[in-house]
Tab-separated table of C-alpha atoms and ligand atoms in Angstrom:
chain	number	residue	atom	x	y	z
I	1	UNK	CA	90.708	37.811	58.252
I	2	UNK	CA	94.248	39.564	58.116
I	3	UNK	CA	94.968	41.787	61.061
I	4	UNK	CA	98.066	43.280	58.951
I	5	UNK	CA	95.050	44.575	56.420
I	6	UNK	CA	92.745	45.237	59.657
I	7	UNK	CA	91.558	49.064	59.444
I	8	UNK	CA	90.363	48.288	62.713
I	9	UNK	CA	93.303	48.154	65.402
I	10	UNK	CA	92.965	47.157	69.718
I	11	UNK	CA	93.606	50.171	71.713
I	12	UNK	CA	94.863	51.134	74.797
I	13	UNK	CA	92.675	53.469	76.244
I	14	UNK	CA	88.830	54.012	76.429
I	15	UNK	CA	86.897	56.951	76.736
I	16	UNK	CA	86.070	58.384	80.370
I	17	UNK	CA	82.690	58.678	80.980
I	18	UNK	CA	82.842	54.489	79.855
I	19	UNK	CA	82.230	53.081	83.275
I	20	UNK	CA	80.611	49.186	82.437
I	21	UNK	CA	83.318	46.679	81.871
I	22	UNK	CA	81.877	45.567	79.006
I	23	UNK	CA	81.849	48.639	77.036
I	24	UNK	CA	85.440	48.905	78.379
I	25	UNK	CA	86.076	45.821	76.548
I	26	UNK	CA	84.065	46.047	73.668
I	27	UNK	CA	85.979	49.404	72.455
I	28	UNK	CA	89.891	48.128	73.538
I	29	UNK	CA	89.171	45.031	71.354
I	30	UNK	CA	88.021	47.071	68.479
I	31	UNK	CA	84.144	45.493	68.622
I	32	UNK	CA	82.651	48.528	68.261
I	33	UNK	CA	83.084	52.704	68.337
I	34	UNK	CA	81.466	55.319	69.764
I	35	UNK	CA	79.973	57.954	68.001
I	36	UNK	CA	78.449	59.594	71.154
I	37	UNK	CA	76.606	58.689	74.253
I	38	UNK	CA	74.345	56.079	73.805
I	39	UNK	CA	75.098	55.277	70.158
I	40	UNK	CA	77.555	53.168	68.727
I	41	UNK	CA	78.783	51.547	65.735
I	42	UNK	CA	79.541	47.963	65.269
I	43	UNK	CA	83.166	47.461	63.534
I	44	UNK	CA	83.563	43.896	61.609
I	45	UNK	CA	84.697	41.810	65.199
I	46	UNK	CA	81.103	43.815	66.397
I	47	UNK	CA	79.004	42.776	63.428
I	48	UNK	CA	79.841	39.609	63.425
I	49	UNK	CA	79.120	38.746	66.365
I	50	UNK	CA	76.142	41.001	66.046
I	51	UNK	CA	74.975	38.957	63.078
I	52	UNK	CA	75.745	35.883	65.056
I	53	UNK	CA	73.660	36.605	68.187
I	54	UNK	CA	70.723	37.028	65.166
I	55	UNK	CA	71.659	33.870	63.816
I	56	UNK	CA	70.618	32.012	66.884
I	57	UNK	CA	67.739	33.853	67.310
I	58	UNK	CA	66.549	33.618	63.778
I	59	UNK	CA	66.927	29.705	63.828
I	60	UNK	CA	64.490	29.702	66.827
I	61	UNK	CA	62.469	32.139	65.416
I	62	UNK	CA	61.758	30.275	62.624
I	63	UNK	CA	61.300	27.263	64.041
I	64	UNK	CA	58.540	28.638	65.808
I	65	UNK	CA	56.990	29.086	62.445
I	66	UNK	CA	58.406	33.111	62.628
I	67	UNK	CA	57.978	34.575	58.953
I	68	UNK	CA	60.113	37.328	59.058
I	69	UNK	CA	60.323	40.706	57.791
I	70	UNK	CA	61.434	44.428	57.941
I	71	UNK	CA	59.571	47.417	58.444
I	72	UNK	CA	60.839	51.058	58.189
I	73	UNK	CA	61.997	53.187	60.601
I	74	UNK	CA	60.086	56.134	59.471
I	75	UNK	CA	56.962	55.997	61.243
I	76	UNK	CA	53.927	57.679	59.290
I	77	UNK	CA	52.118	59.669	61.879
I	78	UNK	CA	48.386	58.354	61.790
I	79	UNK	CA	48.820	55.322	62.855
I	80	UNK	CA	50.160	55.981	65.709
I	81	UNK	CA	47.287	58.669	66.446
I	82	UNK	CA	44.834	55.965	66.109
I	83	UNK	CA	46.576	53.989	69.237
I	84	UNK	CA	47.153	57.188	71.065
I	85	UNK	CA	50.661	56.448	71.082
I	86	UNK	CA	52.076	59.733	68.934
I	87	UNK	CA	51.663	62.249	71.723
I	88	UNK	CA	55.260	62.673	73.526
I	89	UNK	CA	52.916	62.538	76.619
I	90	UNK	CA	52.367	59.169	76.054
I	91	UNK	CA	55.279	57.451	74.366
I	92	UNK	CA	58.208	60.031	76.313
I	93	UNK	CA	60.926	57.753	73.810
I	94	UNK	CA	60.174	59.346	70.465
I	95	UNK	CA	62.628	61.127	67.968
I	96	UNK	CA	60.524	62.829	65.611
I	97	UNK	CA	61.141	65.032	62.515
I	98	UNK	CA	59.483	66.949	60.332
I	99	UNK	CA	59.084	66.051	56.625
I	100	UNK	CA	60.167	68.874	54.028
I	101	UNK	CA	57.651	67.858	51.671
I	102	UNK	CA	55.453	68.581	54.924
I	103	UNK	CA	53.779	66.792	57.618
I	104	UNK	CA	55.775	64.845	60.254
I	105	UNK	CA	57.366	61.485	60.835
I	106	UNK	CA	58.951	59.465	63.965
I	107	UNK	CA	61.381	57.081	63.853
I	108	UNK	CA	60.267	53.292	65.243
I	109	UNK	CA	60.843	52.840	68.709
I	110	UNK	CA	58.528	49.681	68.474
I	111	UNK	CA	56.461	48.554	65.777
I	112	UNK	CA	52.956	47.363	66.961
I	113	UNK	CA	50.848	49.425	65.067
I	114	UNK	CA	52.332	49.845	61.555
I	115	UNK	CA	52.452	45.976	61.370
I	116	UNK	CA	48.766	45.815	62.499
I	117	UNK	CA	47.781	48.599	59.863
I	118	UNK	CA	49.732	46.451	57.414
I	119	UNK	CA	48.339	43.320	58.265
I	120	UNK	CA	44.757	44.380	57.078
I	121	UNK	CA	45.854	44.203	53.768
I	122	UNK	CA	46.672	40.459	54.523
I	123	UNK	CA	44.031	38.597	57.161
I	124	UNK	CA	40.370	38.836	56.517
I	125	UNK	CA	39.058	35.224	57.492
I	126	UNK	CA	40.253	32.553	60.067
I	127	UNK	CA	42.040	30.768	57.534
I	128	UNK	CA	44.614	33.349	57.747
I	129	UNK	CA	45.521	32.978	61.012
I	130	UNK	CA	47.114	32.383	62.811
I	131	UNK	CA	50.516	34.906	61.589
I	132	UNK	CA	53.512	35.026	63.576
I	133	UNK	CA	55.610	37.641	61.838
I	134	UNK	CA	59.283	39.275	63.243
I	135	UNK	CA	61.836	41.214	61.927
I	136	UNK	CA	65.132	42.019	62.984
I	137	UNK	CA	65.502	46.200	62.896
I	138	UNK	CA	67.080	48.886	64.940
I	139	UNK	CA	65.068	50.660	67.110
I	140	UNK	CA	65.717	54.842	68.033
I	141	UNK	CA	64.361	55.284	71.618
I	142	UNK	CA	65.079	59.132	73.428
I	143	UNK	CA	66.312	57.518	76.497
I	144	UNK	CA	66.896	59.786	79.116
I	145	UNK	CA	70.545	58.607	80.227
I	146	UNK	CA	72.022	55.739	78.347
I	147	UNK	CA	74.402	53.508	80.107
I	148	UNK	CA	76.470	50.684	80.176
I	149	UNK	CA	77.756	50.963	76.667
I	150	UNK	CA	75.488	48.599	74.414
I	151	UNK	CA	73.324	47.816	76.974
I	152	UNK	CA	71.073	50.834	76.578
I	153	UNK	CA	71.609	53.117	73.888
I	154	UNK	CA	69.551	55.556	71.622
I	155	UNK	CA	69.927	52.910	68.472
I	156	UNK	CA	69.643	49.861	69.284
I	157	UNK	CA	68.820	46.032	67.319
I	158	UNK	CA	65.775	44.500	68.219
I	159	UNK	CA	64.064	41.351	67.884
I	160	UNK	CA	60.409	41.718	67.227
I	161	UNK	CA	57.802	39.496	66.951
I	162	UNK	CA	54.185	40.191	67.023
I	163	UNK	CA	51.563	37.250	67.037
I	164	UNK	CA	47.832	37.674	65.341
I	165	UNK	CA	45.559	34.672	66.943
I	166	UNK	CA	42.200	34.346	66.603
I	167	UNK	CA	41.620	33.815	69.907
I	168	UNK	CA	42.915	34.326	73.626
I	169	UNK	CA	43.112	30.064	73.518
I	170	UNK	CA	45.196	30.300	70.149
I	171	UNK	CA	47.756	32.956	71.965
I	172	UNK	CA	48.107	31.543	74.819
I	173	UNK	CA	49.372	28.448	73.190
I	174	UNK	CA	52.110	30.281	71.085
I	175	UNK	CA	52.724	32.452	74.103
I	176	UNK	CA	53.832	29.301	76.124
I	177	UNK	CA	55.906	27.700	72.894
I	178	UNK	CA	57.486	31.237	72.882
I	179	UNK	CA	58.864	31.291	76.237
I	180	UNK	CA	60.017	27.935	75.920
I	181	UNK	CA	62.061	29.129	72.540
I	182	UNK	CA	63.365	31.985	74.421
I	183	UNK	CA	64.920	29.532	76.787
I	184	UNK	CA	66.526	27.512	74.280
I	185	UNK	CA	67.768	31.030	72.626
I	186	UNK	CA	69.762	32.492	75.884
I	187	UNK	CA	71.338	29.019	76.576
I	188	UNK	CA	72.763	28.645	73.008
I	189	UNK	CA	74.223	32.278	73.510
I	190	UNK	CA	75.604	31.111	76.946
I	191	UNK	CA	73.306	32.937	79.700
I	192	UNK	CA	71.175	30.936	79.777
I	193	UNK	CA	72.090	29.741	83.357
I	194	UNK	CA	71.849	33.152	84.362
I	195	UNK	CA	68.303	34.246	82.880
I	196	UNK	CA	65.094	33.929	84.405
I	197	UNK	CA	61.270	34.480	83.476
I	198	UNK	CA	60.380	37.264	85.687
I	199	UNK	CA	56.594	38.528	86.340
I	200	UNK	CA	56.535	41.337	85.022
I	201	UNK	CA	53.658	44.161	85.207
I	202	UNK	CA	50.904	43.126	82.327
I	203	UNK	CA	48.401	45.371	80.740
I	204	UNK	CA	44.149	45.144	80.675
I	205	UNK	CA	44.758	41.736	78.688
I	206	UNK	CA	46.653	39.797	80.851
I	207	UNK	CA	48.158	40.031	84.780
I	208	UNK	CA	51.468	39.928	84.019
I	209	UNK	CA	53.860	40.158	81.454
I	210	UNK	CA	57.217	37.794	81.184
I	211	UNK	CA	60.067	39.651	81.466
I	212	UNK	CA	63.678	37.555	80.603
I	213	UNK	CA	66.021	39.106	83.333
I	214	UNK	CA	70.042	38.187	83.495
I	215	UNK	CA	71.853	38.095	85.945
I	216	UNK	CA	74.121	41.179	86.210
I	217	UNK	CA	75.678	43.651	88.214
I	218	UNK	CA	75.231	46.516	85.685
I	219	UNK	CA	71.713	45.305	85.173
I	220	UNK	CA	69.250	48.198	86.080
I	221	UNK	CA	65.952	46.488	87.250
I	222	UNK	CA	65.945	44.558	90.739
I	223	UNK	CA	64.007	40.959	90.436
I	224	UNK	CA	63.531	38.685	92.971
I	225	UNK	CA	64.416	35.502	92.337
I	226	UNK	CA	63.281	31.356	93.754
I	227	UNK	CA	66.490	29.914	92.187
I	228	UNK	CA	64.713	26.602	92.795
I	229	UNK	CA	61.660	27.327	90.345
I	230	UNK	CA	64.088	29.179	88.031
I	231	UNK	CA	61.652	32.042	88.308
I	232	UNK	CA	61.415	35.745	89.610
I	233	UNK	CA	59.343	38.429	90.286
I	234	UNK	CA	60.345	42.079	89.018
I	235	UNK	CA	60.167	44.897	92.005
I	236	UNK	CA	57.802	46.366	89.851
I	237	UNK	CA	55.068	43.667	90.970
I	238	UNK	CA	56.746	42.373	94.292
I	239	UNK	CA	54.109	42.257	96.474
I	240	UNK	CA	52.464	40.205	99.079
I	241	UNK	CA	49.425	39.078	96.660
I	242	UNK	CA	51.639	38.659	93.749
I	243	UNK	CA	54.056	36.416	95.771
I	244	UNK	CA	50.742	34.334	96.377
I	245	UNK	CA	49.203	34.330	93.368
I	246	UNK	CA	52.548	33.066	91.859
I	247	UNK	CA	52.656	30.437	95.059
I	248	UNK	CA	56.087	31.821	95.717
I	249	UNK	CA	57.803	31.916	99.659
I	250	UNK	CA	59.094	35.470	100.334
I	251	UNK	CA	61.610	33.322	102.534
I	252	UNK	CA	63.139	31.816	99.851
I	253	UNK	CA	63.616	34.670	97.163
I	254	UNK	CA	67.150	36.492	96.946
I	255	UNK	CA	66.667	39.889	95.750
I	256	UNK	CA	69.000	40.467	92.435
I	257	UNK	CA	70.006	42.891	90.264
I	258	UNK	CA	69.631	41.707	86.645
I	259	UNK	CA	69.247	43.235	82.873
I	260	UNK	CA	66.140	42.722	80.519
I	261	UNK	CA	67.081	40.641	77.638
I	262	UNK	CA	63.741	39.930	76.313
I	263	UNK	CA	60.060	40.500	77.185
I	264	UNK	CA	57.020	39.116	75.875
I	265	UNK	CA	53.554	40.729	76.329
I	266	UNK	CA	49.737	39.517	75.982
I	267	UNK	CA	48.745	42.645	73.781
I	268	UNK	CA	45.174	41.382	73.559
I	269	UNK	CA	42.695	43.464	71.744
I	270	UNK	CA	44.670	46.964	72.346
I	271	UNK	CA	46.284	47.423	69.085
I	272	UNK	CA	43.441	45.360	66.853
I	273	UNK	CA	40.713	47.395	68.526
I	274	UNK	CA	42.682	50.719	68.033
I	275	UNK	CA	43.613	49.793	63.619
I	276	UNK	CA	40.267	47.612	63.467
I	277	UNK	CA	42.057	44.769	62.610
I	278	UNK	CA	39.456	41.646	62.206
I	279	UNK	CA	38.709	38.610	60.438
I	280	UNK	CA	35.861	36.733	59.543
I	281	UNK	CA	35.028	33.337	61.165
I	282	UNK	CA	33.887	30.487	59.946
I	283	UNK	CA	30.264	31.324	61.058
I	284	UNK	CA	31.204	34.271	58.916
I	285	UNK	CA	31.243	36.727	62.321
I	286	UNK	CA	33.432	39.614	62.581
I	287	UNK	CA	36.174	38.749	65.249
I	288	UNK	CA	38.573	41.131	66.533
I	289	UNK	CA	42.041	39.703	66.098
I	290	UNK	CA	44.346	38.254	69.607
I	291	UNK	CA	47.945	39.986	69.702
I	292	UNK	CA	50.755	39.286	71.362
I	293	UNK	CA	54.116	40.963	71.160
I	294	UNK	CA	57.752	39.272	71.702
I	295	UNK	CA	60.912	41.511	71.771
I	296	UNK	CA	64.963	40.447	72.397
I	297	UNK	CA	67.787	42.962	72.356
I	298	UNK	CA	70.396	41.400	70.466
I	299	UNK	CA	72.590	44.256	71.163
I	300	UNK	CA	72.103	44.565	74.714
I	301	UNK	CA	72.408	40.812	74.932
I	302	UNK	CA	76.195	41.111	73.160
I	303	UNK	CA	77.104	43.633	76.164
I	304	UNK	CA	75.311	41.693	78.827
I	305	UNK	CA	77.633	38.575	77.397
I	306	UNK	CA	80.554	40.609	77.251
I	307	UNK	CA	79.698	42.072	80.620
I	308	UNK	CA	79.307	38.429	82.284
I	309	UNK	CA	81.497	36.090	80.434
I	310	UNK	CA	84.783	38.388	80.439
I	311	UNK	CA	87.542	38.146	82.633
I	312	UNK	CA	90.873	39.998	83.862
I	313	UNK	CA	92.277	39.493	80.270
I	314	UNK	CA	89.382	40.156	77.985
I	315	UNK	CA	85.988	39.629	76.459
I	316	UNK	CA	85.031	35.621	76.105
I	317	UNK	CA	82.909	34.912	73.376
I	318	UNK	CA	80.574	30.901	73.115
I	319	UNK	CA	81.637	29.200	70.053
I	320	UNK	CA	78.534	29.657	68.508
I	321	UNK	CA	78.580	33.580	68.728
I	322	UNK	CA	82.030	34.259	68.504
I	323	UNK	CA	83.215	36.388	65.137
I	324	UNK	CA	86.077	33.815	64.184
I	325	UNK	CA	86.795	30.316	66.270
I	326	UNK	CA	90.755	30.509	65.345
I	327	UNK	CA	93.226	33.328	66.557
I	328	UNK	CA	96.272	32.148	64.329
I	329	UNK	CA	99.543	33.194	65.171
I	330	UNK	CA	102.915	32.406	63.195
I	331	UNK	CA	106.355	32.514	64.796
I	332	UNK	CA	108.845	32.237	62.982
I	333	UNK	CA	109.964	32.321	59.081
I	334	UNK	CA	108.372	28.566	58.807
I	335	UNK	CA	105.629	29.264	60.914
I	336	UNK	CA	104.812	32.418	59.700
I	337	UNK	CA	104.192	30.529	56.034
I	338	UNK	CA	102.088	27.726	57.721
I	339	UNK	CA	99.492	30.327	59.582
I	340	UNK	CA	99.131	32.260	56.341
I	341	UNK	CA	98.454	28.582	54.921
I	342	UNK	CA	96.356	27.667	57.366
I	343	UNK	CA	94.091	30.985	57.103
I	344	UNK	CA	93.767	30.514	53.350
I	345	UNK	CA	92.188	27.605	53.966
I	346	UNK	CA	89.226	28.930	56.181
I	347	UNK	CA	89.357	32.841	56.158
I	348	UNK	CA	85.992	32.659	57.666
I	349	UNK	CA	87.034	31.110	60.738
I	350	UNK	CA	90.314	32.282	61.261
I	351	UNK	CA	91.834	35.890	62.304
I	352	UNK	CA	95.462	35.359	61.186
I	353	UNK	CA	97.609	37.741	63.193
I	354	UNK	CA	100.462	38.457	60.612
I	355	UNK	CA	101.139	41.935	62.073
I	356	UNK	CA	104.489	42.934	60.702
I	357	UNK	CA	105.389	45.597	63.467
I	358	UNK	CA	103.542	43.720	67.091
I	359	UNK	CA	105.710	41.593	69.301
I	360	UNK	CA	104.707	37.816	69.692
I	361	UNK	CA	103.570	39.144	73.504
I	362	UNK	CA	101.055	41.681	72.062
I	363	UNK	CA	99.344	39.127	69.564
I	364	UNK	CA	98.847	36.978	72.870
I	365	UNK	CA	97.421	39.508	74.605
I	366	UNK	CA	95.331	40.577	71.989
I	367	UNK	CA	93.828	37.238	71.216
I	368	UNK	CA	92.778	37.087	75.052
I	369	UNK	CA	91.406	40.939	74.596
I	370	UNK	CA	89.239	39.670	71.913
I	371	UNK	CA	87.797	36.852	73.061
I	372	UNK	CA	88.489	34.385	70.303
I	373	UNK	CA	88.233	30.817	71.778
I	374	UNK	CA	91.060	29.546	70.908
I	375	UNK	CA	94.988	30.830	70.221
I	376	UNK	CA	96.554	28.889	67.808
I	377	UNK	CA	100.390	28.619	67.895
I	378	UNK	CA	102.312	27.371	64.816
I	379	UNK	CA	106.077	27.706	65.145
I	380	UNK	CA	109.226	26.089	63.924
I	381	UNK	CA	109.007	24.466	67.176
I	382	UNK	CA	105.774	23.231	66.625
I	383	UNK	CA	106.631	22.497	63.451
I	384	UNK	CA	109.839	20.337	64.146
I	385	UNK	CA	107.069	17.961	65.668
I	386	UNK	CA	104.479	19.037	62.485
I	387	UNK	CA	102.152	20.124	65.194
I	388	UNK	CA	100.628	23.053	66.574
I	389	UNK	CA	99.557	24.429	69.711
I	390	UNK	CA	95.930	24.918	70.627
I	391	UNK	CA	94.591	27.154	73.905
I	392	UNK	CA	91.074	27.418	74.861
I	393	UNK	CA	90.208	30.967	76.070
I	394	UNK	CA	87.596	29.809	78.560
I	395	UNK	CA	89.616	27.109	80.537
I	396	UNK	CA	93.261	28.586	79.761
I	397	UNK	CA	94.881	24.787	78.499
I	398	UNK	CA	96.902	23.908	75.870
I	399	UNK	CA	97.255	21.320	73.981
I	400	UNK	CA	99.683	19.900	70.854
I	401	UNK	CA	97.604	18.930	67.440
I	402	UNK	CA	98.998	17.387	64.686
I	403	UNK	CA	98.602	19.516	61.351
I	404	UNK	CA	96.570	17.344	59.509
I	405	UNK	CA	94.299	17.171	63.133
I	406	UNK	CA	94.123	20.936	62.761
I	407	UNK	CA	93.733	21.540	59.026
I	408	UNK	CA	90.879	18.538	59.480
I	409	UNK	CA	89.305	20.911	62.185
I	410	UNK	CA	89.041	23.872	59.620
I	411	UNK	CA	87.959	21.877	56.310
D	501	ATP	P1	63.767	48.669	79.401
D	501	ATP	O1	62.763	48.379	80.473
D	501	ATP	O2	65.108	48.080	79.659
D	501	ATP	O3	63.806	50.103	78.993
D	501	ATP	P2	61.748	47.951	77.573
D	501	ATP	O4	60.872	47.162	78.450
D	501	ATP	O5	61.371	49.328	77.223
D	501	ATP	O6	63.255	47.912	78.109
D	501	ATP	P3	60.980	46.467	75.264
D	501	ATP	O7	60.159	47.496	74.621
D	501	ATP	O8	60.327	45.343	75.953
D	501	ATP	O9	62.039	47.153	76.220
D	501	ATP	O10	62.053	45.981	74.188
D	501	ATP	C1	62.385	44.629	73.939
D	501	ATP	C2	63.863	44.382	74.214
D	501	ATP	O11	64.689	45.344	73.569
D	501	ATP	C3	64.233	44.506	75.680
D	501	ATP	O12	63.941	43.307	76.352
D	501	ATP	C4	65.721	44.765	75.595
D	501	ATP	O13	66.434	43.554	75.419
D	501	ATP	C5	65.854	45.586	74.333
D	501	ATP	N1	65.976	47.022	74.632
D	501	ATP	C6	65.016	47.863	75.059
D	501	ATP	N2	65.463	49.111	75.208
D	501	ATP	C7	66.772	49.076	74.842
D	501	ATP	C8	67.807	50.064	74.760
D	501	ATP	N3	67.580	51.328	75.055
D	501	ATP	N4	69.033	49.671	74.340
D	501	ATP	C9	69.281	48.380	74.018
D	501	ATP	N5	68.341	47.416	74.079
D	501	ATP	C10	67.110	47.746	74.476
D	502	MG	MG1	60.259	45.366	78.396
């Protein structure tokens, strides 16, 4: 990527009513742009690292034997009648509109019931289950106040798995294999030191639900949290039989404010019972299929990175998220040729900044602003020694490479 050919340029100031220093960030560094409150679009540095964040999460996914999918956002009404999930009283999130052909439609703020109504096309005996299908899709939720930039919004990516067992044994097994894979998913995007399973309130199928809070000052829900166990309890449950049940000492639990980043939920029979989803067994007996449902906010998880891993000079990206690995900067007539070089070779990991009319100071700062993890320096001092110098974002030191060192990094 060529900044000079960049439609996208960093920027000074951010709108007002911004207040989360994430969102702050996100829009100075060009990431993303906002359209209005609570909705946001994700320019190329944004999408990337969008896509990125996905990445990770895919791999796991599918590891977990995930088959994945996507499913529309226009929501045909009955089956969502048959839960008794259409009525606003119920579901207060909706955006619905009205068809001009007639009839009306919402637009997905979940997707539990049109993937059960589809999967009756699919599973009629045990040998089709179990299915662990997900997709990757952007949810519209009518959320009162949005906040903290990408952290809550009206559009928003989700993760979303749903899990058809044929029994409460079969679930609970994937259940258990899922949190696990959730685990391995926030500390390969770098929070993972910070999130926690959480007890979360459950529904008639199970006690509780898991909740994956982060750490975070912006966060909106309040957990309470045994930092040996590396688990919490959400305020929502925090009580003195919960705390038992879970065999946790009130003593030793610091109160917290963190932010959701995933949730998974023992759906049991709700949505099955509701779509008459079933399957025949191998005694050839009608069974109602197990659910389970497993969601991730890959957008909300960008800002709560942003929010957490940032510091006085910018955003701070993980390697493995991060849009490009290389900020490339030329100084000089010989250097200037090198970079460009240099970027040929891997355009796909290397933002060349060969902006004709910024000072050498600006590119610094803007690498910084953007997060990239690491500034690379190629002048004709460098080049007097045929070296260049490297800087790593997170830990601020330098050090000299020899070309052939670098070049062997990007082939
Ligand atoms: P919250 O309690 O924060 O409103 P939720 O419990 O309604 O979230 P789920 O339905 O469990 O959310 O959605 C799964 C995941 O989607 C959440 O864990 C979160 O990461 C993400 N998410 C939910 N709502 C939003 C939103 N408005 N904006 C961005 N991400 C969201
Ligand atoms: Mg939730």
């Amino acid at each position: 990527m060529k900044l000079s050919q960049s439609f996208v340029k960093t920027i000074k100031t951010t709108p007002g009513d911004e207040v989360s220093e994430s969102a702050k960030l996100l829009l100075r560094a060009g990431y993303i742009y906002k359209e209005m409150a609570g909705v946001y679009d994700y320019l190329p540095l944004g999408m990337r690292t969008l896509e990125n964040i996905i990445q990770v999460i895919r791999e796991e996914m599918n590891a977990l034997g995930g088959q994945e999918l996507r499913m529309t956002s226009l929501q045909p009404r009955d089956n969502w009648e048959a839960s008794g999930r259409w009525s606003d009283d119920v579901m207060d999130v909706w955006f619905k509109t009205k068809l001009n052909a007639g009839g009306e439609v919402g637009l997905g703020a979940t997707h539990e019931e049109p993937l059960t109504h589809l999967m009756k096309t699919y599973i009629s005996s045990y040998k089709d289950l179990p299915v662990y299908a997900y997709q990757f899709q952007t949810k519209f939720r009518n959320e009162l106040r949005a906040k903290s930039g990408i952290m809550r919004t009206r559009e928003f990516m989700m993760k979303d798995l749903y899990s058809f067992s044929k029994d409460r044994e079969e679930h609970e097994k994937f259940y258990e294999k899922c949190a696990e894979s959730y685990k391995k998913i926030f500390n390969r995007l770098g929070i993972g030191n910070d999130t926690f399973r959480t007890f979360a309130s459950g529904g008639a199928f199970s006690k509780y639900s898991d909740e994956f809070q982060t750490l975070c000052e912006v966060g909106e829900d309040i957990i309470y949290l045994d930092r040996e166990k590396g688990i919490a309890v959400n305020e929502e449950v925090y009580n003195d039989e919960v705390l038992a049940d879970l065999g946790l000492d009130k003593s030793k639990l610091e109160q917290c404010k963190a932010a959701e980043v995933g949730n998974i939920f023992t759906l049991g029979y709700r949505f099955s019972d509701a779509l008459d989803l079933t399957y025949n067994d191998a005694d050839g007996k009608r069974q109602k299929v197990f659910m389970g449902s497993y969601g991730i906010g890959p957008s909300r998880v960008m800002g709560v990175i942003a929010e957490k891993l940032s510091d006085e000079h910018g955003l701070v990206w993980p390697e493995e998220i991060a849009p490009y690995k290389y900020y490339l900067i030329g100084i000089g007539e010989q250097g200037e040729r090198v970079a460009n070089e240099l970027h040929d070779k891997a355009p796909e990991d290397v933002i060349l900044d060969d902006r004709k009319n910024a000072r050498n100071g600006e590119k610094f700062a803007d690498a910084d602003l953007m997060g990239i993890p690491y500034r690379v320096v190629v002048s004709d001092k460098t080049l007097a020694e045929n070296k260049v110098e490297l800087k790593n974002r997170v830990t601020g030191e330098t050090k000299l490479l020899t070309l052939a060192e670098f070049q062997n990094k990007l082939a």
